[in-house]
Amino acid sequence: MADTKTAMVVSAHSADFVWRAGGAIALYAERGWDITVVCLSFGERGESAKLWRQPGMTMEQVKENRRKEAISAAAILGVKTTLFFDVGDYPMRISDEILYKLAGLFRKIRPEFILTHPLKDPYNFDHPLAAHATQEARIIAQAHGHEPQIPVLGAPPVYLFEPHQPEQCEFKPEVLLDITPVWGKKYAAFKEMAAQEHLWQYYERVALQRGNQASRNSNRTVKYGEAYQRIFPQVTEEFSLAS
Ligand SMILES: [Zn+2]
């Protein structure tokens, strides 16, 4: 369908999008949006500790496990397309080729909004790198001189999803999204992340906290929430009111 709305999520590691943006993804997917998730790496070195404790484990097996988990989680959330760039992690490095590949995707998919990591994280260098690559690719996609035969990207808003320790990452919640209607899907997606079982309860607590704060900042009762920070100002004809 030509009028289907699209959004893109750029995740440094193959599970990040589930913990941090699974609610937003499920919410928009239920509304008929076509969501594309890009996993820059599988998190095979840095975020797969449980898999590495199994005897005889190899890098290829870890990647394959992580790929399967991410695909199952994405299916539960209603993601239309999940892409794996396999650029490696801990350390992650982004080549010009990857930047152009991302820029090409932005122009092809023309997302209405983009979700990615915050720009700072002293615990993790891959997450801010993914955020910078996303930003840079978005700007390349807006440049008229880059592949001038393809129409340039507009200005899709970028929402930064919540990091593991927000205070250390200078993360300030500016948007609280009510994900209560899709919480069941988000939690079911958590359970596909068997390599990171220790995070299931942690991220349920995060969602409950943000839900409580969402209730306090609105006239509605919110049980589960997700927090986002904006990079660019919201452009509007009217102020958003308490809902
Ligand atoms: Zn990660």
PDB file of C-alpha atoms and ligand atoms in Angstrom:
ATOM      1  CA  MET A   1       0.000   0.000   0.000  1.00  0.00           C
ATOM      2  CA  ALA A   2       1.426   3.324  -1.083  1.00  0.00           C
ATOM      3  CA  ASP A   3      -0.017   5.227   1.869  1.00  0.00           C
ATOM      4  CA  THR A   4       1.391   2.918   4.566  1.00  0.00           C
ATOM      5  CA  LYS A   5       3.366   4.943   7.077  1.00  0.00           C
ATOM      6  CA  THR A   6       6.896   3.866   7.877  1.00  0.00           C
ATOM      7  CA  ALA A   7       9.340   4.190  10.775  1.00  0.00           C
ATOM      8  CA  MET A   8      12.893   3.001  11.330  1.00  0.00           C
ATOM      9  CA  VAL A   9      14.729   1.810  14.425  1.00  0.00           C
ATOM     10  CA  VAL A  10      18.531   1.645  14.491  1.00  0.00           C
ATOM     11  CA  SER A  11      19.822  -0.675  17.209  1.00  0.00           C
ATOM     12  CA  ALA A  12      23.530  -1.094  17.989  1.00  0.00           C
ATOM     13  CA  HIS A  13      23.083  -4.704  19.113  1.00  0.00           C
ATOM     14  CA  SER A  14      20.412  -7.170  18.148  1.00  0.00           C
ATOM     15  CA  ALA A  15      18.439  -6.953  21.419  1.00  0.00           C
ATOM     16  CA  ASP A  16      18.599  -3.229  22.176  1.00  0.00           C
ATOM     17  CA  PHE A  17      15.457  -2.372  20.222  1.00  0.00           C
ATOM     18  CA  VAL A  18      13.425  -4.824  22.307  1.00  0.00           C
ATOM     19  CA  TRP A  19      14.250  -3.447  25.784  1.00  0.00           C
ATOM     20  CA  ARG A  20      14.246   0.198  24.783  1.00  0.00           C
ATOM     21  CA  ALA A  21      11.699   0.645  22.014  1.00  0.00           C
ATOM     22  CA  GLY A  22       9.638  -2.571  21.928  1.00  0.00           C
ATOM     23  CA  GLY A  23       6.526  -0.737  23.131  1.00  0.00           C
ATOM     24  CA  ALA A  24       6.719   1.991  20.495  1.00  0.00           C
ATOM     25  CA  ILE A  25       7.310  -0.607  17.792  1.00  0.00           C
ATOM     26  CA  ALA A  26       4.358  -2.772  18.854  1.00  0.00           C
ATOM     27  CA  LEU A  27       2.099   0.264  19.232  1.00  0.00           C
ATOM     28  CA  TYR A  28       2.791   1.587  15.732  1.00  0.00           C
ATOM     29  CA  ALA A  29       2.794  -1.874  14.158  1.00  0.00           C
ATOM     30  CA  GLU A  30      -0.719  -2.423  15.579  1.00  0.00           C
ATOM     31  CA  ARG A  31      -1.748   0.833  13.884  1.00  0.00           C
ATOM     32  CA  GLY A  32      -0.637  -0.597  10.544  1.00  0.00           C
ATOM     33  CA  TRP A  33       2.748   1.076  10.279  1.00  0.00           C
ATOM     34  CA  ASP A  34       5.552  -0.626   8.426  1.00  0.00           C
ATOM     35  CA  ILE A  35       8.504  -0.763  10.844  1.00  0.00           C
ATOM     36  CA  THR A  36      12.066  -1.565   9.798  1.00  0.00           C
ATOM     37  CA  VAL A  37      14.652  -2.457  12.436  1.00  0.00           C
ATOM     38  CA  VAL A  38      18.358  -2.268  11.611  1.00  0.00           C
ATOM     39  CA  CYS A  39      20.635  -4.198  13.988  1.00  0.00           C
ATOM     40  CA  LEU A  40      24.143  -2.923  13.340  1.00  0.00           C
ATOM     41  CA  SER A  41      25.650  -5.922  15.172  1.00  0.00           C
ATOM     42  CA  PHE A  42      24.455  -9.039  16.978  1.00  0.00           C
ATOM     43  CA  GLY A  43      26.000  -7.962  20.283  1.00  0.00           C
ATOM     44  CA  GLU A  44      27.939 -11.185  19.895  1.00  0.00           C
ATOM     45  CA  ARG A  45      30.938 -10.177  21.992  1.00  0.00           C
ATOM     46  CA  GLY A  46      29.567  -7.716  24.496  1.00  0.00           C
ATOM     47  CA  GLU A  47      25.950  -8.670  25.169  1.00  0.00           C
ATOM     48  CA  SER A  48      25.856 -12.456  24.969  1.00  0.00           C
ATOM     49  CA  ALA A  49      27.493 -13.520  28.247  1.00  0.00           C
ATOM     50  CA  LYS A  50      25.084 -16.379  28.916  1.00  0.00           C
ATOM     51  CA  LEU A  51      25.719 -17.953  25.510  1.00  0.00           C
ATOM     52  CA  TRP A  52      29.482 -17.726  25.996  1.00  0.00           C
ATOM     53  CA  ARG A  53      29.188 -19.724  29.230  1.00  0.00           C
ATOM     54  CA  GLN A  54      28.066 -22.763  27.215  1.00  0.00           C
ATOM     55  CA  PRO A  55      30.999 -25.097  26.536  1.00  0.00           C
ATOM     56  CA  GLY A  56      32.317 -25.194  22.974  1.00  0.00           C
ATOM     57  CA  MET A  57      30.462 -22.031  21.930  1.00  0.00           C
ATOM     58  CA  THR A  58      31.731 -20.346  18.756  1.00  0.00           C
ATOM     59  CA  MET A  59      31.339 -16.815  17.420  1.00  0.00           C
ATOM     60  CA  GLU A  60      29.189 -18.055  14.537  1.00  0.00           C
ATOM     61  CA  GLN A  61      26.865 -19.938  16.903  1.00  0.00           C
ATOM     62  CA  VAL A  62      26.493 -16.905  19.151  1.00  0.00           C
ATOM     63  CA  LYS A  63      25.615 -14.720  16.155  1.00  0.00           C
ATOM     64  CA  GLU A  64      23.119 -17.286  14.876  1.00  0.00           C
ATOM     65  CA  ASN A  65      21.465 -17.518  18.300  1.00  0.00           C
ATOM     66  CA  ARG A  66      21.248 -13.771  18.574  1.00  0.00           C
ATOM     67  CA  ARG A  67      19.845 -13.484  15.045  1.00  0.00           C
ATOM     68  CA  LYS A  68      17.116 -16.026  15.828  1.00  0.00           C
ATOM     69  CA  GLU A  69      16.221 -14.325  19.119  1.00  0.00           C
ATOM     70  CA  ALA A  70      15.985 -10.918  17.461  1.00  0.00           C
ATOM     71  CA  ILE A  71      13.845 -12.230  14.601  1.00  0.00           C
ATOM     72  CA  SER A  72      11.448 -13.961  17.020  1.00  0.00           C
ATOM     73  CA  ALA A  73      11.202 -10.836  19.182  1.00  0.00           C
ATOM     74  CA  ALA A  74      10.676  -8.630  16.130  1.00  0.00           C
ATOM     75  CA  ALA A  75       7.882 -10.924  14.900  1.00  0.00           C
ATOM     76  CA  ILE A  76       6.088 -10.627  18.258  1.00  0.00           C
ATOM     77  CA  LEU A  77       6.375  -6.824  18.116  1.00  0.00           C
ATOM     78  CA  GLY A  78       5.029  -6.745  14.550  1.00  0.00           C
ATOM     79  CA  VAL A  79       8.218  -5.544  12.847  1.00  0.00           C
ATOM     80  CA  LYS A  80       7.927  -5.844   9.064  1.00  0.00           C
ATOM     81  CA  THR A  81      11.649  -6.002   8.204  1.00  0.00           C
ATOM     82  CA  THR A  82      14.688  -6.776  10.384  1.00  0.00           C
ATOM     83  CA  LEU A  83      18.105  -6.171   8.844  1.00  0.00           C
ATOM     84  CA  PHE A  84      21.447  -7.276  10.274  1.00  0.00           C
ATOM     85  CA  PHE A  85      24.515  -5.326   9.151  1.00  0.00           C
ATOM     86  CA  ASP A  86      26.954  -7.502  11.148  1.00  0.00           C
ATOM     87  CA  VAL A  87      29.534  -4.723  11.660  1.00  0.00           C
ATOM     88  CA  GLY A  88      30.867  -6.302  14.877  1.00  0.00           C
ATOM     89  CA  ASP A  89      30.668  -5.076  18.470  1.00  0.00           C
ATOM     90  CA  TYR A  90      32.946  -4.267  21.404  1.00  0.00           C
ATOM     91  CA  PRO A  91      34.414  -2.495  19.540  1.00  0.00           C
ATOM     92  CA  MET A  92      31.942  -1.420  16.884  1.00  0.00           C
ATOM     93  CA  ARG A  93      33.303   0.462  13.883  1.00  0.00           C
ATOM     94  CA  ILE A  94      31.232   2.208  11.223  1.00  0.00           C
ATOM     95  CA  SER A  95      32.692   2.445   7.720  1.00  0.00           C
ATOM     96  CA  ASP A  96      31.664   4.929   5.006  1.00  0.00           C
ATOM     97  CA  GLU A  97      30.061   1.982   3.240  1.00  0.00           C
ATOM     98  CA  ILE A  98      27.760   1.404   6.231  1.00  0.00           C
ATOM     99  CA  LEU A  99      26.897   5.110   6.403  1.00  0.00           C
ATOM    100  CA  TYR A 100      25.917   5.085   2.710  1.00  0.00           C
ATOM    101  CA  LYS A 101      23.952   1.881   3.202  1.00  0.00           C
ATOM    102  CA  LEU A 102      21.978   3.482   6.055  1.00  0.00           C
ATOM    103  CA  ALA A 103      21.514   6.711   4.098  1.00  0.00           C
ATOM    104  CA  GLY A 104      20.209   4.670   1.151  1.00  0.00           C
ATOM    105  CA  LEU A 105      17.725   2.919   3.442  1.00  0.00           C
ATOM    106  CA  PHE A 106      16.488   6.236   4.838  1.00  0.00           C
ATOM    107  CA  ARG A 107      15.823   7.461   1.299  1.00  0.00           C
ATOM    108  CA  LYS A 108      14.168   4.217   0.257  1.00  0.00           C
ATOM    109  CA  ILE A 109      11.981   3.757   3.333  1.00  0.00           C
ATOM    110  CA  ARG A 110      11.377   7.477   3.987  1.00  0.00           C
ATOM    111  CA  PRO A 111      10.534   6.975   7.689  1.00  0.00           C
ATOM    112  CA  GLU A 112       8.110   9.323   9.445  1.00  0.00           C
ATOM    113  CA  PHE A 113      10.297   9.014  12.547  1.00  0.00           C
ATOM    114  CA  ILE A 114      13.553   7.355  13.568  1.00  0.00           C
ATOM    115  CA  LEU A 115      14.358   5.730  16.914  1.00  0.00           C
ATOM    116  CA  THR A 116      17.907   5.165  18.109  1.00  0.00           C
ATOM    117  CA  HIS A 117      20.256   5.343  21.114  1.00  0.00           C
ATOM    118  CA  PRO A 118      21.210   8.485  23.072  1.00  0.00           C
ATOM    119  CA  LEU A 119      24.403  10.292  22.059  1.00  0.00           C
ATOM    120  CA  LYS A 120      26.299   9.531  25.287  1.00  0.00           C
ATOM    121  CA  ASP A 121      26.915   6.350  27.274  1.00  0.00           C
ATOM    122  CA  PRO A 122      30.088   5.958  29.355  1.00  0.00           C
ATOM    123  CA  TYR A 123      29.280   2.259  29.879  1.00  0.00           C
ATOM    124  CA  ASN A 124      29.007   1.440  26.217  1.00  0.00           C
ATOM    125  CA  PHE A 125      30.782   2.957  23.230  1.00  0.00           C
ATOM    126  CA  ASP A 126      28.749   1.069  20.639  1.00  0.00           C
ATOM    127  CA  HIS A 127      25.439   2.704  21.602  1.00  0.00           C
ATOM    128  CA  PRO A 128      26.520   6.343  21.035  1.00  0.00           C
ATOM    129  CA  LEU A 129      28.360   5.280  17.896  1.00  0.00           C
ATOM    130  CA  ALA A 130      25.131   3.784  16.539  1.00  0.00           C
ATOM    131  CA  ALA A 131      23.362   7.059  17.395  1.00  0.00           C
ATOM    132  CA  HIS A 132      26.029   9.142  15.646  1.00  0.00           C
ATOM    133  CA  ALA A 133      25.981   6.871  12.582  1.00  0.00           C
ATOM    134  CA  THR A 134      22.191   7.183  12.420  1.00  0.00           C
ATOM    135  CA  GLN A 135      22.392  10.968  12.633  1.00  0.00           C
ATOM    136  CA  GLU A 136      25.163  11.198  10.080  1.00  0.00           C
ATOM    137  CA  ALA A 137      23.413   8.852   7.646  1.00  0.00           C
ATOM    138  CA  ARG A 138      20.207  10.897   8.037  1.00  0.00           C
ATOM    139  CA  ILE A 139      22.130  14.061   7.131  1.00  0.00           C
ATOM    140  CA  ILE A 140      23.799  12.366   4.138  1.00  0.00           C
ATOM    141  CA  ALA A 141      20.329  11.259   2.995  1.00  0.00           C
ATOM    142  CA  GLN A 142      19.236  14.934   3.171  1.00  0.00           C
ATOM    143  CA  ALA A 143      22.192  16.130   1.052  1.00  0.00           C
ATOM    144  CA  HIS A 144      21.202  17.065  -2.510  1.00  0.00           C
ATOM    145  CA  GLY A 145      24.657  16.241  -3.875  1.00  0.00           C
ATOM    146  CA  HIS A 146      24.594  12.650  -2.559  1.00  0.00           C
ATOM    147  CA  GLU A 147      23.254  10.415  -5.337  1.00  0.00           C
ATOM    148  CA  PRO A 148      21.347  13.343  -6.872  1.00  0.00           C
ATOM    149  CA  GLN A 149      19.148  11.057  -8.968  1.00  0.00           C
ATOM    150  CA  ILE A 150      17.350   9.838  -5.813  1.00  0.00           C
ATOM    151  CA  PRO A 151      14.969  12.232  -3.995  1.00  0.00           C
ATOM    152  CA  VAL A 152      16.444  13.555  -0.729  1.00  0.00           C
ATOM    153  CA  LEU A 153      15.088  12.636   2.698  1.00  0.00           C
ATOM    154  CA  GLY A 154      12.896  15.204   4.493  1.00  0.00           C
ATOM    155  CA  ALA A 155      13.346  15.834   8.207  1.00  0.00           C
ATOM    156  CA  PRO A 156      11.989  12.852  10.132  1.00  0.00           C
ATOM    157  CA  PRO A 157      12.137  13.474  13.902  1.00  0.00           C
ATOM    158  CA  VAL A 158      14.681  11.409  15.818  1.00  0.00           C
ATOM    159  CA  TYR A 159      13.616  10.044  19.191  1.00  0.00           C
ATOM    160  CA  LEU A 160      16.344   8.680  21.446  1.00  0.00           C
ATOM    161  CA  PHE A 161      15.323   5.681  23.493  1.00  0.00           C
ATOM    162  CA  GLU A 162      16.199   5.134  27.136  1.00  0.00           C
ATOM    163  CA  PRO A 163      19.686   3.814  28.003  1.00  0.00           C
ATOM    164  CA  HIS A 164      20.399   1.401  30.839  1.00  0.00           C
ATOM    165  CA  GLN A 165      21.560   4.106  33.276  1.00  0.00           C
ATOM    166  CA  PRO A 166      19.908   7.306  32.072  1.00  0.00           C
ATOM    167  CA  GLU A 167      21.594   9.738  34.502  1.00  0.00           C
ATOM    168  CA  GLN A 168      25.100   8.788  33.317  1.00  0.00           C
ATOM    169  CA  CYS A 169      24.043   9.256  29.703  1.00  0.00           C
ATOM    170  CA  GLU A 170      22.557  12.731  30.252  1.00  0.00           C
ATOM    171  CA  PHE A 171      19.249  11.263  29.173  1.00  0.00           C
ATOM    172  CA  LYS A 172      16.252  13.425  29.933  1.00  0.00           C
ATOM    173  CA  PRO A 173      12.768  12.019  29.260  1.00  0.00           C
ATOM    174  CA  GLU A 174      10.922  14.489  27.041  1.00  0.00           C
ATOM    175  CA  VAL A 175       8.280  12.160  25.689  1.00  0.00           C
ATOM    176  CA  LEU A 176       6.536   9.497  27.756  1.00  0.00           C
ATOM    177  CA  LEU A 177       4.787   7.007  25.536  1.00  0.00           C
ATOM    178  CA  ASP A 178       1.883   4.998  26.980  1.00  0.00           C
ATOM    179  CA  ILE A 179       2.673   1.429  25.978  1.00  0.00           C
ATOM    180  CA  THR A 180       0.144  -0.223  28.335  1.00  0.00           C
ATOM    181  CA  PRO A 181      -1.991  -1.673  25.497  1.00  0.00           C
ATOM    182  CA  VAL A 182       1.016  -3.512  24.043  1.00  0.00           C
ATOM    183  CA  TRP A 183       2.884  -4.371  27.249  1.00  0.00           C
ATOM    184  CA  GLY A 184       2.018  -8.062  26.821  1.00  0.00           C
ATOM    185  CA  LYS A 185       3.765  -8.086  23.460  1.00  0.00           C
ATOM    186  CA  LYS A 186       6.815  -6.261  24.777  1.00  0.00           C
ATOM    187  CA  TYR A 187       7.204  -8.692  27.672  1.00  0.00           C
ATOM    188  CA  ALA A 188       6.691 -11.676  25.354  1.00  0.00           C
ATOM    189  CA  ALA A 189       9.480 -10.246  23.166  1.00  0.00           C
ATOM    190  CA  PHE A 190      11.742  -9.999  26.243  1.00  0.00           C
ATOM    191  CA  LYS A 191      11.319 -13.731  26.736  1.00  0.00           C
ATOM    192  CA  GLU A 192      12.823 -14.396  23.308  1.00  0.00           C
ATOM    193  CA  MET A 193      16.025 -12.795  24.626  1.00  0.00           C
ATOM    194  CA  ALA A 194      17.089 -15.860  26.574  1.00  0.00           C
ATOM    195  CA  ALA A 195      20.743 -14.754  26.498  1.00  0.00           C
ATOM    196  CA  GLN A 196      19.812 -11.746  28.621  1.00  0.00           C
ATOM    197  CA  GLU A 197      17.242 -13.174  31.020  1.00  0.00           C
ATOM    198  CA  HIS A 198      18.681 -11.016  33.813  1.00  0.00           C
ATOM    199  CA  LEU A 199      17.189  -7.944  32.081  1.00  0.00           C
ATOM    200  CA  TRP A 200      13.530  -9.032  31.893  1.00  0.00           C
ATOM    201  CA  GLN A 201      12.558  -7.848  35.363  1.00  0.00           C
ATOM    202  CA  TYR A 202      14.815  -4.814  35.180  1.00  0.00           C
ATOM    203  CA  TYR A 203      13.056  -3.485  32.101  1.00  0.00           C
ATOM    204  CA  GLU A 204       9.639  -4.294  33.520  1.00  0.00           C
ATOM    205  CA  ARG A 205      10.525  -2.051  36.484  1.00  0.00           C
ATOM    206  CA  VAL A 206      11.695   0.686  34.082  1.00  0.00           C
ATOM    207  CA  ALA A 207       8.367   0.482  32.211  1.00  0.00           C
ATOM    208  CA  LEU A 208       6.390   0.670  35.476  1.00  0.00           C
ATOM    209  CA  GLN A 209       8.374   3.704  36.655  1.00  0.00           C
ATOM    210  CA  ARG A 210       7.879   5.530  33.360  1.00  0.00           C
ATOM    211  CA  GLY A 211       4.197   4.560  33.402  1.00  0.00           C
ATOM    212  CA  ASN A 212       3.802   6.063  36.870  1.00  0.00           C
ATOM    213  CA  GLN A 213       5.517   9.257  35.721  1.00  0.00           C
ATOM    214  CA  ALA A 214       3.334   9.351  32.597  1.00  0.00           C
ATOM    215  CA  SER A 215       0.229   9.270  34.829  1.00  0.00           C
ATOM    216  CA  ARG A 216       1.635  12.107  36.907  1.00  0.00           C
ATOM    217  CA  ASN A 217       2.239  14.220  33.786  1.00  0.00           C
ATOM    218  CA  SER A 218      -1.187  13.672  32.226  1.00  0.00           C
ATOM    219  CA  ASN A 219      -4.852  13.152  32.966  1.00  0.00           C
ATOM    220  CA  ARG A 220      -4.720   9.488  32.159  1.00  0.00           C
ATOM    221  CA  THR A 221      -3.817   6.342  34.036  1.00  0.00           C
ATOM    222  CA  VAL A 222      -0.751   4.756  32.526  1.00  0.00           C
ATOM    223  CA  LYS A 223       0.643   1.477  33.809  1.00  0.00           C
ATOM    224  CA  TYR A 224       3.569   0.949  31.456  1.00  0.00           C
ATOM    225  CA  GLY A 225       5.572   3.623  29.678  1.00  0.00           C
ATOM    226  CA  GLU A 226       8.638   4.211  27.528  1.00  0.00           C
ATOM    227  CA  ALA A 227      10.729   7.377  27.713  1.00  0.00           C
ATOM    228  CA  TYR A 228      12.258   9.212  24.755  1.00  0.00           C
ATOM    229  CA  GLN A 229      14.430  12.273  24.315  1.00  0.00           C
ATOM    230  CA  ARG A 230      14.223  14.478  21.237  1.00  0.00           C
ATOM    231  CA  ILE A 231      17.124  15.920  19.280  1.00  0.00           C
ATOM    232  CA  PHE A 232      15.255  18.404  17.103  1.00  0.00           C
ATOM    233  CA  PRO A 233      12.496  20.799  18.149  1.00  0.00           C
ATOM    234  CA  GLN A 234       8.919  19.725  17.567  1.00  0.00           C
ATOM    235  CA  VAL A 235       7.318  21.779  14.819  1.00  0.00           C
ATOM    236  CA  THR A 236       3.614  22.326  15.353  1.00  0.00           C
ATOM    237  CA  GLU A 237       0.766  24.773  14.921  1.00  0.00           C
ATOM    238  CA  GLU A 238      -0.449  24.221  18.442  1.00  0.00           C
ATOM    239  CA  PHE A 239       0.960  23.249  21.839  1.00  0.00           C
ATOM    240  CA  SER A 240       0.367  19.677  22.880  1.00  0.00           C
ATOM    241  CA  LEU A 241      -2.040  19.599  25.832  1.00  0.00           C
ATOM    242  CA  ALA A 242      -2.350  17.231  28.792  1.00  0.00           C
ATOM    243  CA  SER A 243      -4.060  14.124  27.495  1.00  0.00           C
TER     244      SER A 243
HETATM  245 ZN    ZN B   1      23.454  -2.818  23.306  1.00  0.00          ZN
END
